[in-house]
Amino acid sequence: MRRSHLVAALAELVAIPSVSSDPNRVADVQRCARLLATRLGEIGLARVQLMGDARRPLVYGEWLRAPGRQTVLIYGHYDVVAAEPAAFRPNVRGAYLYGRGASDDKGPLLCHLIAIGERLRRDGALPVNVRVLLDGEEEIGSPALGRLVHEQPESLRADIALVSDTRMLGPGRPTLVYGLRGKLDARIVVRGRDRDLHSGQFGGVVANPANVLCSLVGSLVGADGTIALPGFYDGVRSDDLADAAARPALDVTGLLGGHTGPGVKGIIPARASAQLSFRLAPGQRPQRVRALLRKHCARPAPTGVSVKLTTAGGRPPLALDPKSPAQRAAARAAAAAFGRAPALIRSGGSIMAPVLFRELLGLESVLLGFALPDDGIHGPVERVHLPTLERGIVASGCFLDELAVLSRVAVAA
Amino acid sequence: MRRSHLVAALAELVAIPSVSSDPNRVADVQRCARLLATRLGEIGLARVQLMGDARRPLVYGEWLRAPGRQTVLIYGHYDVVAAEPAAFRPNVRGAYLYGRGASDDKGPLLCHLIAIGERLRRDGALPVNVRVLLDGEEEIGSPALGRLVHEQPESLRADIALVSDTRMLGPGRPTLVYGLRGKLDARIVVRGRDRDLHSGQFGGVVANPANVLCSLVGSLVGADGTIALPGFYDGVRSDDLADAAARPALDVTGLLGGHTGPGVKGIIPARASAQLSFRLAPGQRPQRVRALLRKHCARPAPTGVSVKLTTAGGRPPLALDPKSPAQRAAARAAAAAFGRAPALIRSGGSIMAPVLFRELLGLESVLLGFALPDDGIHGPVERVHLPTLERGIVASGCFLDELAVLSRVAVAA
């Protein structure tokens, strides 16, 4: 019964190509938002509304009828990254539902909606107060959420946030994430003349933007993976360096310049550019990395060449205390649902929402995700493991119960 | 009279889009070759024929009726680099004829044909023996010419080669080039996984091909233009380093990898590649540079990443003795035609023919070109200065006379 309901509800969401990075998909994003709003109303949430950016709305609903109890802000996102059209035709094979967004993040967010719906149907009430907030822009950095928490922080007032957008270590291995890396995107554009020059005539005479770019980027990245930006590692603890999921990283994510086709063209390119992605460990701040990078890129360029640096997507790392009452409540809920105490890990990824919640709402997040490592998130073939989602539904309900216990403890104290 | 003839003959050649790098232009290249063969016959050359590759033929004609006199091999090329269609509609504005190939190299080669035609019409004979060879593949490295000089060296037997494919320092400043840089093209491809990976999940864990490429290329090029390849400068004389046209150079001519569009994509690219162009100074050999580069690129790459190097277009530098009898004969001819002694310079470019002539025929070349620095060779708007070509016609005839004097000196000696 629960499986067929889960499959039907998830397939309906996966079938909508709610790709936030594609301007041609705005109508699909909006359609997905309206469907979710309908579902929030159906399960019994109040004040259901679309908030933020009308093109890619935040979907909100609440149940705040447990005075004196804690309030949990359940966050998920219904936008997805781009995929071939076939990826939006959901299908079930064995224990898996295939399709873009099945695992990131439509399946996990659905766990919470189903858990809430079941409780309200069964008990007519929830053990704690709940706000549900579903983001339509997570994959593009959650700009509307950023504005919302900045401008109307009271609208999201809560005691704890629950975010299910991380991975488990494997099937049957529940996982609580207590750290996320920070992030900074950078773009370096080196410009020379307004047109390509003949390298026979001008090679060795006129400075080459592509040479300058390679020299500059090459001075940032060591072949062994170390980052050579002076001062970059300051403040990073040595045990974080030993942790692959917490270690800072610098990846060249894109390179473009000059002749890129087959054959050979003897030119000094007019311009060359690189895209860089920094991942930051605890102790690092994007603002400081930006300043270090700016200083490094300000080194004098050869005559006739200009170096332009732009940065975006700055996001500090997130460090949570795995021993906090909320994290321990989540660990108990996960253990109850999966029959095994959760692993406590740090993740290499970066999610904006928990950072915004901490920085602007002073709100601690619980990162209890239901994705598996081989779900193929962002890949051509994404899927989700349905039995794991079913455990996720149980875990979500148990977490509300555990929060209710915490509420009583708080009242008693 | 000479101007109108020059304009008509050059416009007819420019109008044919004989682009050697474009497989769709083979018929045009062939058409240009047939037209030139017709013209060679009309001016009085014998044994006119198309040689080498039938797709992009070498056009040959000879006049060998001056026994005991020197033989000059006049080399030019009728192929051109690609351009917009409008560039193949020749037009005259002021002292210039505009159109692709007008300066590189249809105009200069026409100087020789007109000079020969005028002499044969006036005198019924030439002062020396002449072979004319017009290449249809200069812009793509002259492969058929390479085969011809290798397989039938006797068919091009001569005492001196005359090549007009270089530039003058300016209008009225005749220029003899006594050095050309060598050349080596290289391509470095760095491969990682078979698909892009998520940089949040794998950044700092899995080696990034674009990082490895930037680190490798960055280790080859100094920001100040120096080349950091170990051993690269061995054998280069310090006064050649001080000469912009003889100084070796390394240019990154192309870069490609990962995300190259707008916005940001957090990926570890599956592959990244760079195109490099080396220009070589006297004392450097492409074979040796290739070996040094191969050694440098063979440094151990991080696990999971492979580095592949391919090279092409190797061509040794050319150094001529500006005091040789033939160069001094050319200098006298240029002085007679332009009213001023020619500048003796080295050029940064690389032309295959004189290298092949030296290496395989033991033949010295005279590099007396009629292009001007602002002719826009290989650029969108190419043109040629008609009064300079007229001086070129005179210089070509004078050079034949000067060779006749050399012949008599040789006979007397």
CSV table of N, CA and C in Angstrom, one decimal, chain B residues 229-319:
chain,number,residue,atom,x,y,z
B,229,LEU,N,60.5,24.6,-20.3
B,229,LEU,CA,60.8,23.2,-20.6
B,229,LEU,C,62.3,23.0,-20.5
B,230,PRO,N,62.7,22.1,-19.6
B,230,PRO,CA,64.2,21.9,-19.3
B,230,PRO,C,64.9,21.5,-20.6
B,231,GLY,N,66.0,22.2,-20.8
B,231,GLY,CA,66.9,22.0,-21.9
B,231,GLY,C,66.5,22.7,-23.2
B,232,PHE,N,65.4,23.4,-23.1
B,232,PHE,CA,64.8,24.0,-24.4
B,232,PHE,C,65.8,25.0,-25.0
B,233,TYR,N,66.4,25.8,-24.2
B,233,TYR,CA,67.3,26.8,-24.7
B,233,TYR,C,68.7,26.4,-25.1
B,234,ASP,N,69.0,25.1,-24.8
B,234,ASP,CA,70.3,24.6,-25.1
B,234,ASP,C,70.7,24.9,-26.6
B,235,GLY,N,71.8,25.4,-26.9
B,235,GLY,CA,72.2,25.6,-28.2
B,235,GLY,C,71.7,26.9,-28.9
B,236,VAL,N,70.9,27.6,-28.2
B,236,VAL,CA,70.4,28.9,-28.7
B,236,VAL,C,71.4,30.0,-28.3
B,237,ARG,N,71.8,30.8,-29.3
B,237,ARG,CA,72.8,31.8,-29.0
B,237,ARG,C,72.2,33.0,-28.4
B,238,SER,N,72.9,33.7,-27.5
B,238,SER,CA,72.3,34.8,-26.8
B,238,SER,C,71.8,35.9,-27.7
B,239,ASP,N,72.5,36.2,-28.8
B,239,ASP,CA,72.1,37.3,-29.6
B,239,ASP,C,70.8,36.9,-30.4
B,240,ASP,N,70.6,35.6,-30.6
B,240,ASP,CA,69.3,35.2,-31.1
B,240,ASP,C,68.1,35.4,-30.1
B,241,LEU,N,68.4,35.2,-28.9
B,241,LEU,CA,67.4,35.4,-27.8
B,241,LEU,C,67.0,36.9,-27.8
B,242,ALA,N,68.0,37.8,-28.2
B,242,ALA,CA,67.7,39.2,-28.1
B,242,ALA,C,66.9,39.7,-29.4
B,243,ASP,N,66.8,38.8,-30.4
B,243,ASP,CA,66.2,39.1,-31.6
B,243,ASP,C,64.7,38.6,-31.6
B,244,ALA,N,63.8,39.5,-31.6
B,244,ALA,CA,62.4,39.1,-31.5
B,244,ALA,C,62.0,38.1,-32.6
B,245,ALA,N,62.6,38.2,-33.8
B,245,ALA,CA,62.2,37.4,-34.9
B,245,ALA,C,63.0,36.1,-34.9
B,246,ALA,N,64.0,35.9,-34.0
B,246,ALA,CA,64.7,34.7,-34.0
B,246,ALA,C,64.6,34.0,-32.7
B,247,ARG,N,64.1,34.7,-31.7
B,247,ARG,CA,63.9,34.1,-30.3
B,247,ARG,C,62.9,33.0,-30.4
B,248,PRO,N,63.2,31.9,-29.8
B,248,PRO,CA,62.2,30.8,-29.8
B,248,PRO,C,61.0,31.2,-29.0
B,249,ALA,N,59.9,30.6,-29.3
B,249,ALA,CA,58.6,30.9,-28.6
B,249,ALA,C,57.8,29.7,-28.4
B,250,LEU,N,57.0,29.8,-27.4
B,250,LEU,CA,56.0,28.7,-27.1
B,250,LEU,C,54.6,29.4,-26.9
B,251,ASP,N,53.7,29.1,-27.8
B,251,ASP,CA,52.4,29.7,-27.7
B,251,ASP,C,51.3,28.6,-27.4
B,252,VAL,N,50.5,28.8,-26.4
B,252,VAL,CA,49.3,28.0,-26.3
B,252,VAL,C,48.3,28.6,-27.3
B,253,THR,N,48.0,27.8,-28.3
B,253,THR,CA,47.1,28.3,-29.3
B,253,THR,C,45.6,27.8,-29.2
B,254,GLY,N,45.4,26.9,-28.2
B,254,GLY,CA,44.1,26.4,-28.0
B,254,GLY,C,43.9,25.7,-26.7
B,255,LEU,N,42.8,25.9,-26.0
B,255,LEU,CA,42.5,25.3,-24.7
B,255,LEU,C,41.0,24.9,-24.7
B,256,LEU,N,40.8,23.7,-24.2
B,256,LEU,CA,39.4,23.2,-24.2
B,256,LEU,C,39.2,22.2,-23.1
B,257,GLY,N,38.2,22.3,-22.3
B,257,GLY,CA,37.9,21.3,-21.2
B,257,GLY,C,36.7,21.7,-20.4
B,258,GLY,N,35.9,20.7,-20.1
B,258,GLY,CA,34.8,20.9,-19.1
B,258,GLY,C,33.8,21.9,-19.6
B,259,HIS,N,33.3,22.6,-18.7
B,259,HIS,CA,32.1,23.6,-18.9
B,259,HIS,C,32.7,24.8,-19.5
B,260,THR,N,32.2,25.2,-20.7
B,260,THR,CA,32.7,26.4,-21.4
B,260,THR,C,31.6,27.4,-21.6
B,261,GLY,N,30.4,27.1,-21.2
B,261,GLY,CA,29.3,28.0,-21.5
B,261,GLY,C,29.1,29.0,-20.3
B,262,PRO,N,28.0,29.8,-20.4
B,262,PRO,CA,27.8,30.7,-19.3
B,262,PRO,C,27.5,30.0,-18.0
B,263,GLY,N,27.5,30.7,-16.9
B,263,GLY,CA,27.1,30.1,-15.6
B,263,GLY,C,28.2,29.1,-15.1
B,264,VAL,N,27.8,28.4,-14.2
B,264,VAL,CA,28.8,27.6,-13.4
B,264,VAL,C,28.3,26.1,-13.4
B,265,LYS,N,29.3,25.2,-13.5
B,265,LYS,CA,28.9,23.8,-13.5
B,265,LYS,C,30.0,23.1,-12.6
B,266,GLY,N,29.6,22.5,-11.5
B,266,GLY,CA,30.5,22.0,-10.5
B,266,GLY,C,31.0,20.6,-10.9
B,267,ILE,N,31.9,20.5,-11.9
B,267,ILE,CA,32.3,19.2,-12.4
B,267,ILE,C,33.8,19.1,-12.4
B,268,ILE,N,34.2,17.8,-12.3
B,268,ILE,CA,35.6,17.4,-12.7
B,268,ILE,C,35.5,16.9,-14.1
B,269,PRO,N,36.1,17.7,-15.1
B,269,PRO,CA,35.9,17.3,-16.5
B,269,PRO,C,36.5,16.0,-16.8
B,270,ALA,N,35.9,15.2,-17.7
B,270,ALA,CA,36.4,13.9,-18.1
B,270,ALA,C,37.7,14.1,-18.8
B,271,ARG,N,37.9,15.2,-19.5
B,271,ARG,CA,39.1,15.5,-20.3
B,271,ARG,C,39.4,17.0,-20.5
B,272,ALA,N,40.6,17.3,-20.8
B,272,ALA,CA,41.0,18.6,-21.1
B,272,ALA,C,42.2,18.6,-22.1
B,273,SER,N,42.2,19.6,-23.0
B,273,SER,CA,43.3,19.5,-24.0
B,273,SER,C,43.9,20.9,-24.2
B,274,ALA,N,45.1,20.9,-24.7
B,274,ALA,CA,45.8,22.1,-25.1
B,274,ALA,C,46.5,21.9,-26.4
B,275,GLN,N,46.5,23.0,-27.2
B,275,GLN,CA,47.3,23.0,-28.4
B,275,GLN,C,48.5,23.9,-28.2
B,276,LEU,N,49.7,23.5,-28.6
B,276,LEU,CA,50.8,24.3,-28.4
B,276,LEU,C,51.6,24.5,-29.7
B,277,SER,N,52.1,25.6,-29.9
B,277,SER,CA,53.0,25.9,-31.1
B,277,SER,C,54.3,26.4,-30.6
B,278,PHE,N,55.3,25.6,-30.9
B,278,PHE,CA,56.7,26.1,-30.7
B,278,PHE,C,57.3,26.7,-31.9
B,279,ARG,N,58.0,27.8,-31.8
B,279,ARG,CA,58.8,28.4,-32.8
B,279,ARG,C,60.2,28.3,-32.4
B,280,LEU,N,61.1,27.8,-33.3
B,280,LEU,CA,62.4,27.5,-33.0
B,280,LEU,C,63.5,28.4,-33.6
B,281,ALA,N,64.5,28.6,-32.8
B,281,ALA,CA,65.6,29.5,-33.3
B,281,ALA,C,66.7,28.7,-33.8
B,282,PRO,N,67.6,29.4,-34.6
B,282,PRO,CA,68.8,28.7,-35.0
B,282,PRO,C,69.5,27.9,-33.9
B,283,GLY,N,69.9,26.7,-34.2
B,283,GLY,CA,70.5,25.8,-33.2
B,283,GLY,C,69.5,24.9,-32.6
B,284,GLN,N,68.2,25.0,-32.8
B,284,GLN,CA,67.2,24.1,-32.3
B,284,GLN,C,66.7,23.2,-33.4
B,285,ARG,N,66.4,22.0,-33.0
B,285,ARG,CA,65.8,21.0,-34.0
B,285,ARG,C,64.5,20.6,-33.4
B,286,PRO,N,63.5,20.5,-34.3
B,286,PRO,CA,62.2,20.0,-33.8
B,286,PRO,C,62.2,18.6,-33.2
B,287,GLN,N,63.1,17.7,-33.7
B,287,GLN,CA,63.2,16.4,-33.1
B,287,GLN,C,63.6,16.4,-31.6
B,288,ARG,N,64.5,17.3,-31.4
B,288,ARG,CA,65.0,17.4,-30.0
B,288,ARG,C,64.0,18.0,-29.1
B,289,VAL,N,63.3,19.1,-29.6
B,289,VAL,CA,62.3,19.7,-28.7
B,289,VAL,C,61.2,18.7,-28.5
B,290,ARG,N,60.8,17.9,-29.5
B,290,ARG,CA,59.8,16.8,-29.3
B,290,ARG,C,60.3,15.9,-28.2
B,291,ALA,N,61.5,15.5,-28.2
B,291,ALA,CA,62.0,14.6,-27.2
B,291,ALA,C,62.0,15.2,-25.8
B,292,LEU,N,62.3,16.4,-25.7
B,292,LEU,CA,62.3,17.1,-24.4
B,292,LEU,C,60.9,17.2,-23.9
B,293,LEU,N,60.0,17.5,-24.8
B,293,LEU,CA,58.6,17.7,-24.4
B,293,LEU,C,58.0,16.3,-24.0
B,294,ARG,N,58.4,15.3,-24.7
B,294,ARG,CA,57.9,14.0,-24.4
B,294,ARG,C,58.3,13.6,-23.0
B,295,LYS,N,59.6,13.9,-22.7
B,295,LYS,CA,60.1,13.5,-21.4
B,295,LYS,C,59.4,14.3,-20.3
B,296,HIS,N,59.1,15.6,-20.6
B,296,HIS,CA,58.5,16.4,-19.6
B,296,HIS,C,57.0,15.9,-19.4
B,297,CYS,N,56.4,15.5,-20.4
B,297,CYS,CA,55.0,15.1,-20.3
B,297,CYS,C,54.9,13.7,-19.7
B,298,ALA,N,56.0,13.0,-19.7
B,298,ALA,CA,56.0,11.6,-19.2
B,298,ALA,C,56.1,11.6,-17.6
B,299,ARG,N,56.3,12.7,-17.0
B,299,ARG,CA,56.3,12.8,-15.5
B,299,ARG,C,55.0,12.1,-15.0
B,300,PRO,N,55.2,11.3,-13.9
B,300,PRO,CA,54.0,10.6,-13.4
B,300,PRO,C,52.8,11.5,-13.2
B,301,ALA,N,51.7,11.1,-13.8
B,301,ALA,CA,50.4,11.8,-13.6
B,301,ALA,C,49.7,11.2,-12.4
B,302,PRO,N,48.8,11.9,-11.8
B,302,PRO,CA,48.1,11.4,-10.6
B,302,PRO,C,47.3,10.2,-11.0
B,303,THR,N,47.0,9.3,-10.1
B,303,THR,CA,46.2,8.1,-10.3
B,303,THR,C,44.9,8.4,-11.0
B,304,GLY,N,44.6,7.7,-12.0
B,304,GLY,CA,43.3,7.8,-12.7
B,304,GLY,C,43.4,8.8,-13.8
B,305,VAL,N,44.5,9.4,-14.1
B,305,VAL,CA,44.6,10.4,-15.1
B,305,VAL,C,45.7,10.0,-16.1
B,306,SER,N,45.5,10.2,-17.4
B,306,SER,CA,46.5,9.9,-18.4
B,306,SER,C,46.8,11.1,-19.2
B,307,VAL,N,48.1,11.3,-19.6
B,307,VAL,CA,48.5,12.4,-20.4
B,307,VAL,C,49.0,11.9,-21.7
B,308,LYS,N,48.4,12.4,-22.8
B,308,LYS,CA,48.8,12.0,-24.1
B,308,LYS,C,49.3,13.2,-24.9
B,309,LEU,N,50.5,13.0,-25.5
B,309,LEU,CA,51.1,14.0,-26.2
B,309,LEU,C,51.2,13.6,-27.7
B,310,THR,N,50.8,14.4,-28.6
B,310,THR,CA,51.1,14.2,-30.0
B,310,THR,C,51.7,15.4,-30.6
B,311,THR,N,52.6,15.2,-31.6
B,311,THR,CA,53.3,16.4,-32.2
B,311,THR,C,53.1,16.3,-33.7
B,312,ALA,N,53.3,17.4,-34.4
B,312,ALA,CA,53.1,17.4,-35.8
B,312,ALA,C,53.8,18.7,-36.3
B,313,GLY,N,54.0,18.8,-37.6
B,313,GLY,CA,54.4,20.0,-38.2
B,313,GLY,C,55.8,20.4,-37.9
B,314,GLY,N,56.7,19.4,-37.5
B,314,GLY,CA,58.1,19.8,-37.2
B,314,GLY,C,58.8,20.3,-38.4
B,315,ARG,N,59.5,21.4,-38.2
B,315,ARG,CA,60.2,22.1,-39.3
B,315,ARG,C,61.4,22.8,-38.7
B,316,PRO,N,62.6,22.5,-39.1
B,316,PRO,CA,63.8,23.1,-38.5
B,316,PRO,C,63.9,24.6,-38.9
B,317,PRO,N,64.6,25.4,-38.1
B,317,PRO,CA,64.8,26.8,-38.5
B,317,PRO,C,65.7,26.9,-39.7
B,318,LEU,N,65.6,28.0,-40.4
B,318,LEU,CA,66.4,28.3,-41.6
B,318,LEU,C,67.3,29.4,-41.4
B,319,ALA,N,68.6,29.2,-41.6
B,319,ALA,CA,69.5,30.4,-41.4
B,319,ALA,C,70.3,30.5,-42.7
